[in-house]
Amino acid sequence: MRKDYSSWSLFTKGLRHNEGWNPAWRSAEPKPSYDVVIVGAGGHGLATAYYLAKDHGVRNIAVLEKGYLGGGNTARNTTIVRSNYLWDEAALLYEHALKLWEGLTEDLNFNVMFSQRGVFNLGHTLQDMRDIERRVNANNLDGIDAMVLDAAEVKRRIPILNTSKSARYPVLGASFQPRGGVARHDAVAWGFARAASKYGVDIIENCEVTGMDIANGRIAGLETTRGTIRSERVGCVASGHSSVLAKMAGIRMPIESHPLQAFVSESMKPVLDTVVMSNAVHGYASQSDKGELVIGAGIDHYTSYTQRGSPHIIEHTAAAILELFPMFSRARMNRQWGGIVDTTPDACPIISKTKVKGLYFNCGWGTGGFKATPGSGNVFAHTIARDDPHPLNRAFDLARFSTGHLIDEHGAAGVAH
Amino acid sequence: MFVLFCPHCGEKREEEEFGYGGEAFIPRPATPEALDDEAWGDYLFMRKNPKGWHWEMWSHNTGCRKFFVVKRNTATNAIAGSWTLAEGRKAYDAEGGST
């Protein structure tokens, strides 16, 4: 059993030149069978394993990862956390996650650096502002903090923002969620991995699922690059590769996988102490604790699994950011990357049982999954443990694509669709 | 950045001239009213989304404004060719209509 991190452990290990720290989680060899197998060791998958062990008493769990832990979209997002969605179903799900974020560092005994620096969603047209007012009112009715700010107040709070009336897309105001913010994406995966490992969860890296054993409409096990693993309950949390897994089970998914690019600048002095997003000019930016600008925008329009996108998307992103922050024109970009996002027709996730008994999918988070990490794992663990959805993810069933009960979040879900 | 060949214009042009049209050859059900909700939902929303060769439509937005078919590998972005819809259909069927 690993000791908790504390000021005392930091101090005493410091006196010993920081020697003697143990690995944060146990690297496991696959056993022949498990009670539950989670496919995908990103934030959502590890959170699922953690809550299965902690809240539902499941002990014999494996998390399989085809690459390395937290190396997919967990490592590739822009770390924004908020819950100001329009529709009740989505807003309550993301708010559930936000409430878990607020206690996550203590819960995991791992500093996920959750910083509630607020999130602005800018409005540039009268229609934008009407939509913002509607969304803020909907948020307030759901008990979510949100307010409408006028352009002068936005300027007061973000001095470097271009609020000139002569701008091509003038800023007329914004919605503001004070409890929104950013978190350290890697730390979320590492924290959940460490906490799950403490409960005995086997985390197995370099283990790609290559096939599923399905008999009589029931999952019996998985074929992997490290041998056959038996399990009667399997949860797939593979983001961009969800369609690939679904195909192994003969299930069709309403998902298209697109590259989503992002980039960070060189480190600069602190200039932006909040998160700014704009649907109209199509970009979002925040500044990391290291001083880098973290910038993202829209998806590449074609489907692809290549984890890279086309340069003209970068150009559009840069143009959008400069429209908002002209002073960033001299900032040089350090790194650029692409992640593969699993987009759905209604920009909402699928957290669902399937027609294969014992096989569950948590996918379709598209461009906005990071913010939901703890909430997603929490309700998915409930779904797997009880073979029945949590009240918060009942509406996110795969069946909504035949009943027609879509949760159309394209307006509020953000810039990327 | 892709360079796509438009079979209508007979020219190779940069990706920015084109719009992505998604999976190709999804047949519209001949008798929609006869379908149950699941089959209609499948037609509307479910997609192959393969990791590998993908038959897809592109439209030449800033050129002839016509749709055409491209076979592209989504794992590598390699492009096997461009066809008009009719010619592409023949090549697609010759492969057995698979992904």
XYZ file of C-alpha atoms in Angstrom:
516
model
C 0.000 0.000 0.000
C 1.377 3.351 -1.021
C 1.548 6.156 1.491
C -0.497 9.281 0.956
C 1.244 12.364 -0.305
C 1.438 15.108 2.341
C 3.519 18.146 3.281
C 5.335 15.882 5.746
C 6.217 13.305 3.059
C 7.439 16.107 0.774
C 9.566 17.493 3.580
C 11.109 14.222 4.725
C 11.721 12.949 1.180
C 13.246 16.353 0.427
C 15.727 15.863 3.251
C 16.746 12.593 1.561
C 17.294 14.301 -1.804
C 13.914 13.024 -3.052
C 15.115 9.458 -3.195
C 12.763 6.720 -2.129
C 9.592 7.835 -3.899
C 7.633 4.852 -5.157
C 6.019 4.687 -8.602
C 2.565 6.268 -8.388
C 0.834 3.189 -9.728
C 1.558 -0.492 -10.128
C 2.287 -1.714 -13.668
C 0.417 -4.996 -13.930
C 0.644 -8.169 -15.999
C -2.710 -9.287 -17.403
C -4.513 -11.992 -15.428
C -6.663 -14.584 -17.260
C -9.921 -13.037 -16.093
C -11.456 -9.998 -14.419
C -14.872 -8.974 -13.103
C -14.734 -5.778 -15.174
C -12.364 -4.746 -17.952
C -12.131 -1.106 -19.016
C -10.665 -0.483 -22.475
C -8.763 2.789 -22.563
C -6.515 4.235 -19.839
C -7.254 7.870 -20.392
C -8.873 10.098 -17.795
C -12.386 8.787 -18.383
C -11.381 5.103 -18.316
C -9.231 5.441 -15.199
C -11.963 7.467 -13.483
C -14.432 4.685 -14.316
C -12.141 2.088 -12.746
C -11.592 4.274 -9.694
C -15.303 4.841 -9.018
C -16.109 1.172 -9.714
C -13.661 0.244 -6.963
C -14.456 3.067 -4.557
C -18.230 3.452 -4.851
C -19.373 0.052 -6.055
C -16.987 -2.329 -4.306
C -15.741 -3.972 -7.517
C -12.181 -5.086 -6.856
C -11.082 -7.321 -9.713
C -10.716 -4.667 -12.436
C -8.306 -4.232 -15.326
C -7.766 -1.114 -17.422
C -6.264 -1.950 -20.832
C -4.360 0.665 -22.812
C -3.018 0.133 -26.314
C -0.357 2.816 -25.899
C 0.720 4.459 -22.683
C -1.403 5.776 -19.867
C -2.973 9.148 -20.582
C -1.300 9.379 -24.005
C -4.411 9.940 -26.094
C -6.847 12.802 -25.836
C -6.129 13.217 -22.122
C -2.729 14.534 -23.165
C -4.027 16.471 -26.162
C -6.850 18.692 -24.930
C -6.837 22.321 -23.872
C -7.838 21.527 -20.253
C -10.914 23.748 -20.014
C -13.531 22.824 -17.403
C -17.031 24.343 -17.349
C -20.653 23.245 -17.085
C -22.587 26.066 -18.781
C -24.469 23.930 -21.298
C -27.929 24.811 -22.533
C -30.069 21.708 -22.080
C -30.867 20.262 -18.653
C -29.547 16.789 -19.464
C -26.145 18.063 -20.575
C -25.845 20.876 -18.028
C -26.605 18.553 -15.094
C -24.122 15.936 -16.314
C -21.320 18.494 -16.703
C -22.274 20.156 -13.397
C -22.015 16.748 -11.694
C -18.488 16.578 -13.095
C -17.681 20.140 -12.013
C -18.755 19.366 -8.438
C -16.452 16.331 -8.440
C -13.613 18.489 -9.850
C -14.023 20.815 -6.864
C -13.072 18.044 -4.432
C -10.909 15.928 -6.727
C -7.450 16.866 -5.450
C -8.425 15.906 -1.883
C -10.340 12.826 -2.999
C -7.434 11.458 -5.064
C -4.691 12.792 -2.792
C -3.092 14.059 -5.989
C -2.862 17.701 -6.990
C -4.809 17.991 -10.252
C -4.157 21.757 -10.168
C -7.832 22.563 -10.677
C -7.907 26.339 -11.012
C -11.345 27.979 -11.032
C -10.278 31.068 -12.920
C -13.613 31.476 -14.698
C -14.680 30.931 -18.291
C -15.906 33.654 -20.657
C -17.984 32.812 -23.733
C -17.944 35.926 -25.895
C -20.885 37.244 -27.885
C -20.242 39.173 -31.099
C -23.715 39.694 -32.539
C -27.147 40.513 -31.160
C -28.162 36.914 -31.777
C -25.082 35.706 -29.877
C -26.164 37.874 -26.937
C -29.737 36.565 -27.035
C -28.410 33.005 -27.058
C -26.078 33.840 -24.189
C -28.934 35.298 -22.113
C -31.042 32.248 -22.789
C -28.218 29.904 -21.830
C -27.353 31.868 -18.664
C -31.011 31.794 -17.588
C -31.166 28.057 -18.273
C -27.975 27.570 -16.229
C -29.349 29.572 -13.312
C -32.543 27.491 -13.311
C -30.352 24.389 -13.079
C -28.436 25.862 -10.139
C -25.317 26.515 -12.216
C -23.408 29.740 -11.695
C -23.532 31.932 -14.778
C -23.967 35.590 -15.550
C -24.216 37.930 -18.514
C -21.572 40.634 -18.727
C -21.612 43.667 -21.021
C -18.647 44.667 -23.170
C -17.349 47.271 -20.690
C -17.308 44.741 -17.862
C -15.635 42.133 -20.077
C -12.967 44.706 -20.957
C -12.488 45.560 -17.281
C -11.923 41.902 -16.444
C -9.795 41.048 -19.527
C -7.801 44.217 -20.321
C -5.888 42.678 -23.227
C -9.083 41.726 -25.086
C -9.808 43.756 -28.222
C -13.228 45.286 -27.542
C -12.912 48.006 -30.178
C -16.201 48.823 -31.879
C -14.365 48.845 -35.199
C -13.269 45.227 -34.836
C -14.473 42.913 -37.585
C -16.449 40.993 -34.955
C -16.928 43.456 -32.093
C -17.342 42.039 -28.581
C -20.852 42.901 -27.364
C -20.655 40.975 -24.125
C -20.120 37.525 -22.705
C -21.446 34.817 -20.484
C -19.232 34.159 -17.491
C -19.035 31.063 -15.344
C -16.862 31.891 -12.309
C -16.551 28.235 -11.201
C -15.174 27.175 -14.570
C -11.445 27.023 -15.171
C -8.623 24.700 -16.105
C -6.921 21.644 -14.626
C -3.641 19.869 -15.210
C -4.620 17.243 -17.776
C -1.781 14.769 -17.134
C -2.263 14.974 -13.389
C -5.887 13.911 -13.800
C -4.841 10.668 -15.503
C -1.974 10.091 -13.071
C -4.140 10.885 -10.039
C -6.928 8.525 -11.069
C -4.358 5.839 -11.988
C -2.690 6.086 -8.605
C -5.969 6.125 -6.689
C -7.371 3.193 -8.699
C -4.125 1.251 -8.296
C -4.479 1.626 -4.518
C -7.760 -0.288 -4.760
C -5.958 -3.070 -6.631
C -6.977 -2.099 -10.167
C -4.600 -3.613 -12.748
C -3.406 -0.991 -15.234
C -2.028 -2.781 -18.296
C -0.279 -0.637 -20.903
C 0.825 -1.685 -24.407
C -2.177 -3.986 -24.558
C -4.332 -3.410 -27.611
C -7.740 -5.022 -27.966
C -7.878 -6.894 -31.285
C -11.161 -8.750 -30.971
C -14.162 -9.464 -28.800
C -15.535 -12.860 -27.816
C -19.279 -12.576 -27.986
C -21.494 -15.617 -27.500
C -25.293 -15.663 -27.327
C -25.445 -11.876 -27.368
C -23.192 -11.637 -24.323
C -19.590 -10.511 -23.984
C -17.291 -13.257 -22.730
C -13.853 -11.750 -23.128
C -11.361 -9.815 -25.212
C -8.575 -10.804 -27.555
C -5.599 -8.545 -26.970
C -2.004 -8.250 -28.109
C -1.095 -9.672 -24.695
C -3.400 -12.667 -24.846
C -7.022 -13.505 -24.129
C -8.646 -11.829 -21.148
C -11.975 -13.172 -19.918
C -14.558 -10.807 -18.509
C -18.342 -10.693 -18.542
C -18.414 -6.939 -18.229
C -16.430 -4.668 -20.534
C -16.560 -0.879 -20.643
C -15.128 0.789 -23.760
C -13.786 4.303 -23.218
C -11.678 4.772 -26.325
C -12.697 8.253 -27.580
C -11.635 8.544 -31.237
C -11.246 4.788 -31.646
C -14.715 3.902 -30.337
C -16.002 3.026 -33.819
C -13.111 0.582 -34.235
C -14.067 -1.219 -31.003
C -17.777 -1.073 -31.812
C -17.115 -2.750 -35.152
C -15.502 -5.707 -33.339
C -18.812 -6.143 -31.520
C -20.898 -5.667 -34.660
C -22.364 -2.418 -33.366
C -22.797 0.669 -35.539
C -22.074 4.004 -33.880
C -23.265 7.498 -34.817
C -19.686 8.682 -34.510
C -17.248 10.294 -36.880
C -13.636 10.691 -35.795
C -12.011 13.999 -36.687
C -8.629 15.546 -35.926
C -8.797 18.463 -33.495
C -5.680 20.587 -33.396
C -4.315 22.724 -30.605
C -1.093 24.510 -29.867
C 0.872 26.222 -27.130
C 3.111 29.246 -27.332
C 6.431 29.903 -25.701
C 6.177 30.909 -22.044
C 5.240 34.520 -21.421
C 4.633 36.671 -18.377
C 1.087 36.340 -16.990
C -1.321 38.264 -19.228
C -4.479 36.172 -19.237
C -5.832 35.020 -15.877
C -9.008 33.396 -17.164
C -10.358 31.306 -20.044
C -11.769 33.053 -23.122
C -13.862 31.262 -25.724
C -15.637 32.608 -28.769
C -17.995 30.698 -31.011
C -18.226 33.431 -33.626
C -14.543 33.973 -34.337
C -13.980 30.327 -33.526
C -11.168 30.037 -31.027
C -10.351 29.715 -27.357
C -7.352 30.540 -25.241
C -6.040 30.387 -21.711
C -2.602 30.726 -20.163
C -1.030 27.811 -18.350
C 0.770 28.120 -15.032
C 4.029 27.861 -16.992
C 3.011 30.970 -18.942
C 2.239 29.272 -22.235
C -0.817 30.325 -24.177
C -2.957 27.240 -24.739
C -4.947 27.703 -27.929
C -7.503 25.636 -29.748
C -10.255 25.991 -32.298
C -12.328 23.885 -34.662
C -11.993 20.355 -35.922
C -10.661 19.405 -39.327
C -13.739 18.651 -41.403
C -12.706 15.286 -42.793
C -12.638 12.094 -40.740
C -9.188 10.861 -39.859
C -7.271 8.852 -37.280
C -3.922 10.447 -38.047
C -3.588 12.724 -34.958
C -2.594 15.580 -37.223
C -4.610 18.057 -39.231
C -4.312 20.503 -42.087
C -2.297 23.733 -41.832
C -5.112 26.005 -42.970
C -7.031 25.142 -39.783
C -4.041 26.446 -37.806
C -4.144 29.627 -39.877
C -7.860 30.108 -39.114
C -7.193 29.498 -35.429
C -4.373 32.024 -35.341
C -6.573 34.562 -37.134
C -9.344 34.058 -34.576
C -7.017 34.460 -31.630
C -5.459 37.624 -33.099
C -8.925 39.049 -33.680
C -9.485 38.735 -29.920
C -5.946 39.430 -28.706
C -3.948 41.529 -31.205
C -0.982 41.617 -28.798
C -0.435 37.885 -29.291
C 0.737 38.553 -32.857
C 4.368 38.392 -31.657
C 3.888 35.194 -29.648
C 5.734 32.259 -31.140
C 4.165 28.834 -31.005
C 6.203 26.057 -29.442
C 4.198 22.973 -30.184
C 1.212 21.917 -32.249
C -0.631 18.616 -32.160
C -3.823 16.840 -33.110
C -6.114 14.531 -31.188
C -8.841 12.328 -32.640
C -12.228 13.399 -31.352
C -15.343 11.237 -31.594
C -18.095 13.591 -32.692
C -21.793 12.724 -32.540
C -24.674 14.291 -34.464
C -25.949 16.164 -31.372
C -22.560 17.066 -29.855
C -23.406 15.022 -26.763
C -21.766 11.865 -25.438
C -23.015 8.291 -25.494
C -22.835 6.604 -22.068
C -24.805 3.515 -22.679
C -25.494 -0.185 -22.526
C -25.462 -1.893 -25.909
C -27.322 -4.728 -27.562
C -24.441 -6.960 -26.430
C -25.109 -7.892 -22.813
C -22.264 -6.806 -20.542
C -20.714 -4.497 -23.131
C -20.899 -0.779 -22.363
C -19.719 2.263 -24.275
C -18.703 5.682 -23.001
C -17.814 7.738 -26.050
C -18.879 10.536 -28.367
C -17.502 13.294 -26.127
C -16.239 15.010 -29.240
C -14.284 18.149 -28.521
C -15.380 18.584 -24.915
C -14.662 15.447 -22.949
C -11.914 16.607 -20.625
C -14.204 18.809 -18.536
C -16.416 15.811 -17.794
C -13.665 13.374 -16.773
C -14.670 12.678 -13.137
C -18.413 12.878 -13.804
C -18.149 10.649 -16.847
C -16.253 7.976 -14.916
C -18.647 8.303 -12.006
C -21.869 7.701 -13.952
C -20.259 5.101 -16.238
C -19.081 3.125 -13.191
C -22.683 3.190 -11.943
C -23.933 2.014 -15.346
C -21.519 -0.932 -15.410
C -21.890 -1.913 -11.745
C -25.705 -1.894 -11.770
C -26.186 -2.776 -15.439
C -28.446 0.255 -15.419
C -27.702 3.887 -16.196
C -27.271 6.528 -13.506
C -30.150 9.063 -13.614
C -27.678 11.600 -15.036
C -26.722 9.501 -18.057
C -30.075 7.852 -18.792
C -30.713 10.431 -21.531
C -27.326 9.717 -23.122
C -28.333 6.247 -24.238
C -27.492 4.979 -27.710
C -31.241 4.538 -28.210
C -31.711 8.290 -28.587
C -30.577 7.973 -32.197
C -33.646 5.908 -32.965
C -36.152 7.526 -30.591
C -35.164 10.970 -31.806
C -34.591 12.344 -28.294
C -31.356 14.081 -29.268
C -29.798 16.604 -26.912
C -28.858 19.302 -29.357
C -25.901 21.045 -27.765
C -24.267 22.420 -30.901
C -25.102 25.941 -29.778
C -23.666 25.706 -26.308
C -21.173 22.921 -26.684
C -18.710 25.354 -28.072
C -16.709 26.392 -30.969
C -15.759 23.157 -32.465
C -18.672 21.885 -34.483
C -3.231 19.669 -46.367
C -4.582 17.399 -49.076
C -4.234 17.923 -52.778
C -7.387 16.477 -54.299
C -8.093 15.709 -57.918
C -11.496 16.933 -59.103
C -12.689 14.524 -61.803
C -15.103 17.148 -63.135
C -12.516 19.905 -63.567
C -9.720 17.460 -64.337
C -7.346 19.322 -62.025
C -5.485 18.825 -58.782
C -6.294 21.552 -56.269
C -5.559 22.265 -52.613
C -7.879 21.092 -49.878
C -9.170 24.555 -49.069
C -11.086 24.595 -52.349
C -13.113 21.589 -51.241
C -15.787 20.760 -48.728
C -16.038 17.406 -46.989
C -19.237 15.494 -47.719
C -18.850 12.504 -45.417
C -19.312 8.799 -46.065
C -20.261 8.021 -49.658
C -22.920 5.691 -51.026
C -25.366 5.687 -48.117
C -28.527 4.657 -49.941
C -31.663 6.569 -49.074
C -34.283 3.957 -48.129
C -36.699 3.434 -51.005
C -39.702 3.271 -48.664
C -38.906 5.338 -45.575
C -42.421 4.938 -44.193
C -41.922 1.174 -44.081
C -38.842 1.397 -41.822
C -38.934 1.058 -38.055
C -37.284 3.749 -35.930
C -34.075 1.801 -35.520
C -33.562 1.322 -39.271
C -34.344 4.987 -39.932
C -31.969 6.076 -37.160
C -29.325 3.812 -38.673
C -29.742 5.517 -42.044
C -29.672 9.010 -40.542
C -26.937 8.734 -37.963
C -24.877 5.542 -37.987
C -21.597 5.701 -39.886
C -18.818 3.230 -40.713
C -16.097 5.625 -39.574
C -13.391 3.059 -40.415
C -9.731 3.268 -39.513
C -8.448 2.450 -42.970
C -9.801 2.853 -46.492
C -12.860 5.083 -46.620
C -15.089 5.979 -49.547
C -16.135 9.570 -49.046
C -17.656 12.503 -50.854
C -16.038 15.859 -51.412
C -17.499 18.874 -53.162
C -15.442 21.303 -55.206
C -16.830 24.368 -53.392
C -14.774 27.084 -55.045
C -14.547 25.325 -58.410
C -17.282 23.480 -60.282
C -19.373 23.052 -57.080
C -19.960 19.401 -57.933
C -19.645 16.375 -55.664
C -17.233 13.576 -56.395
C -15.921 10.482 -54.624
C -12.515 9.951 -53.044
C -11.063 6.763 -51.600
C -8.796 7.777 -48.748
C -7.085 5.871 -45.963
C -8.109 7.494 -42.675
C -5.157 5.954 -40.847
C -2.534 7.502 -43.133
C -4.399 10.073 -45.274
C -3.161 8.236 -48.390
C -5.486 8.812 -51.339
C -6.229 6.012 -53.804
C -8.114 8.097 -56.326
C -11.004 10.385 -57.278
C -14.053 9.460 -59.321
C -17.317 11.008 -60.363
C -20.215 9.626 -58.323
C -21.238 7.233 -61.102
C -17.719 5.966 -61.809
C -16.924 5.789 -58.099
C -20.018 3.689 -57.509
C -18.753 1.131 -60.022
C -15.334 0.966 -58.367
C -16.969 0.756 -54.921
C -19.271 -2.073 -55.994
C -16.362 -3.875 -57.682
C -14.707 -3.972 -54.226
C -17.832 -5.531 -52.798
C -19.108 -2.308 -51.253
C -16.925 -2.722 -48.196
C -15.133 0.019 -46.324
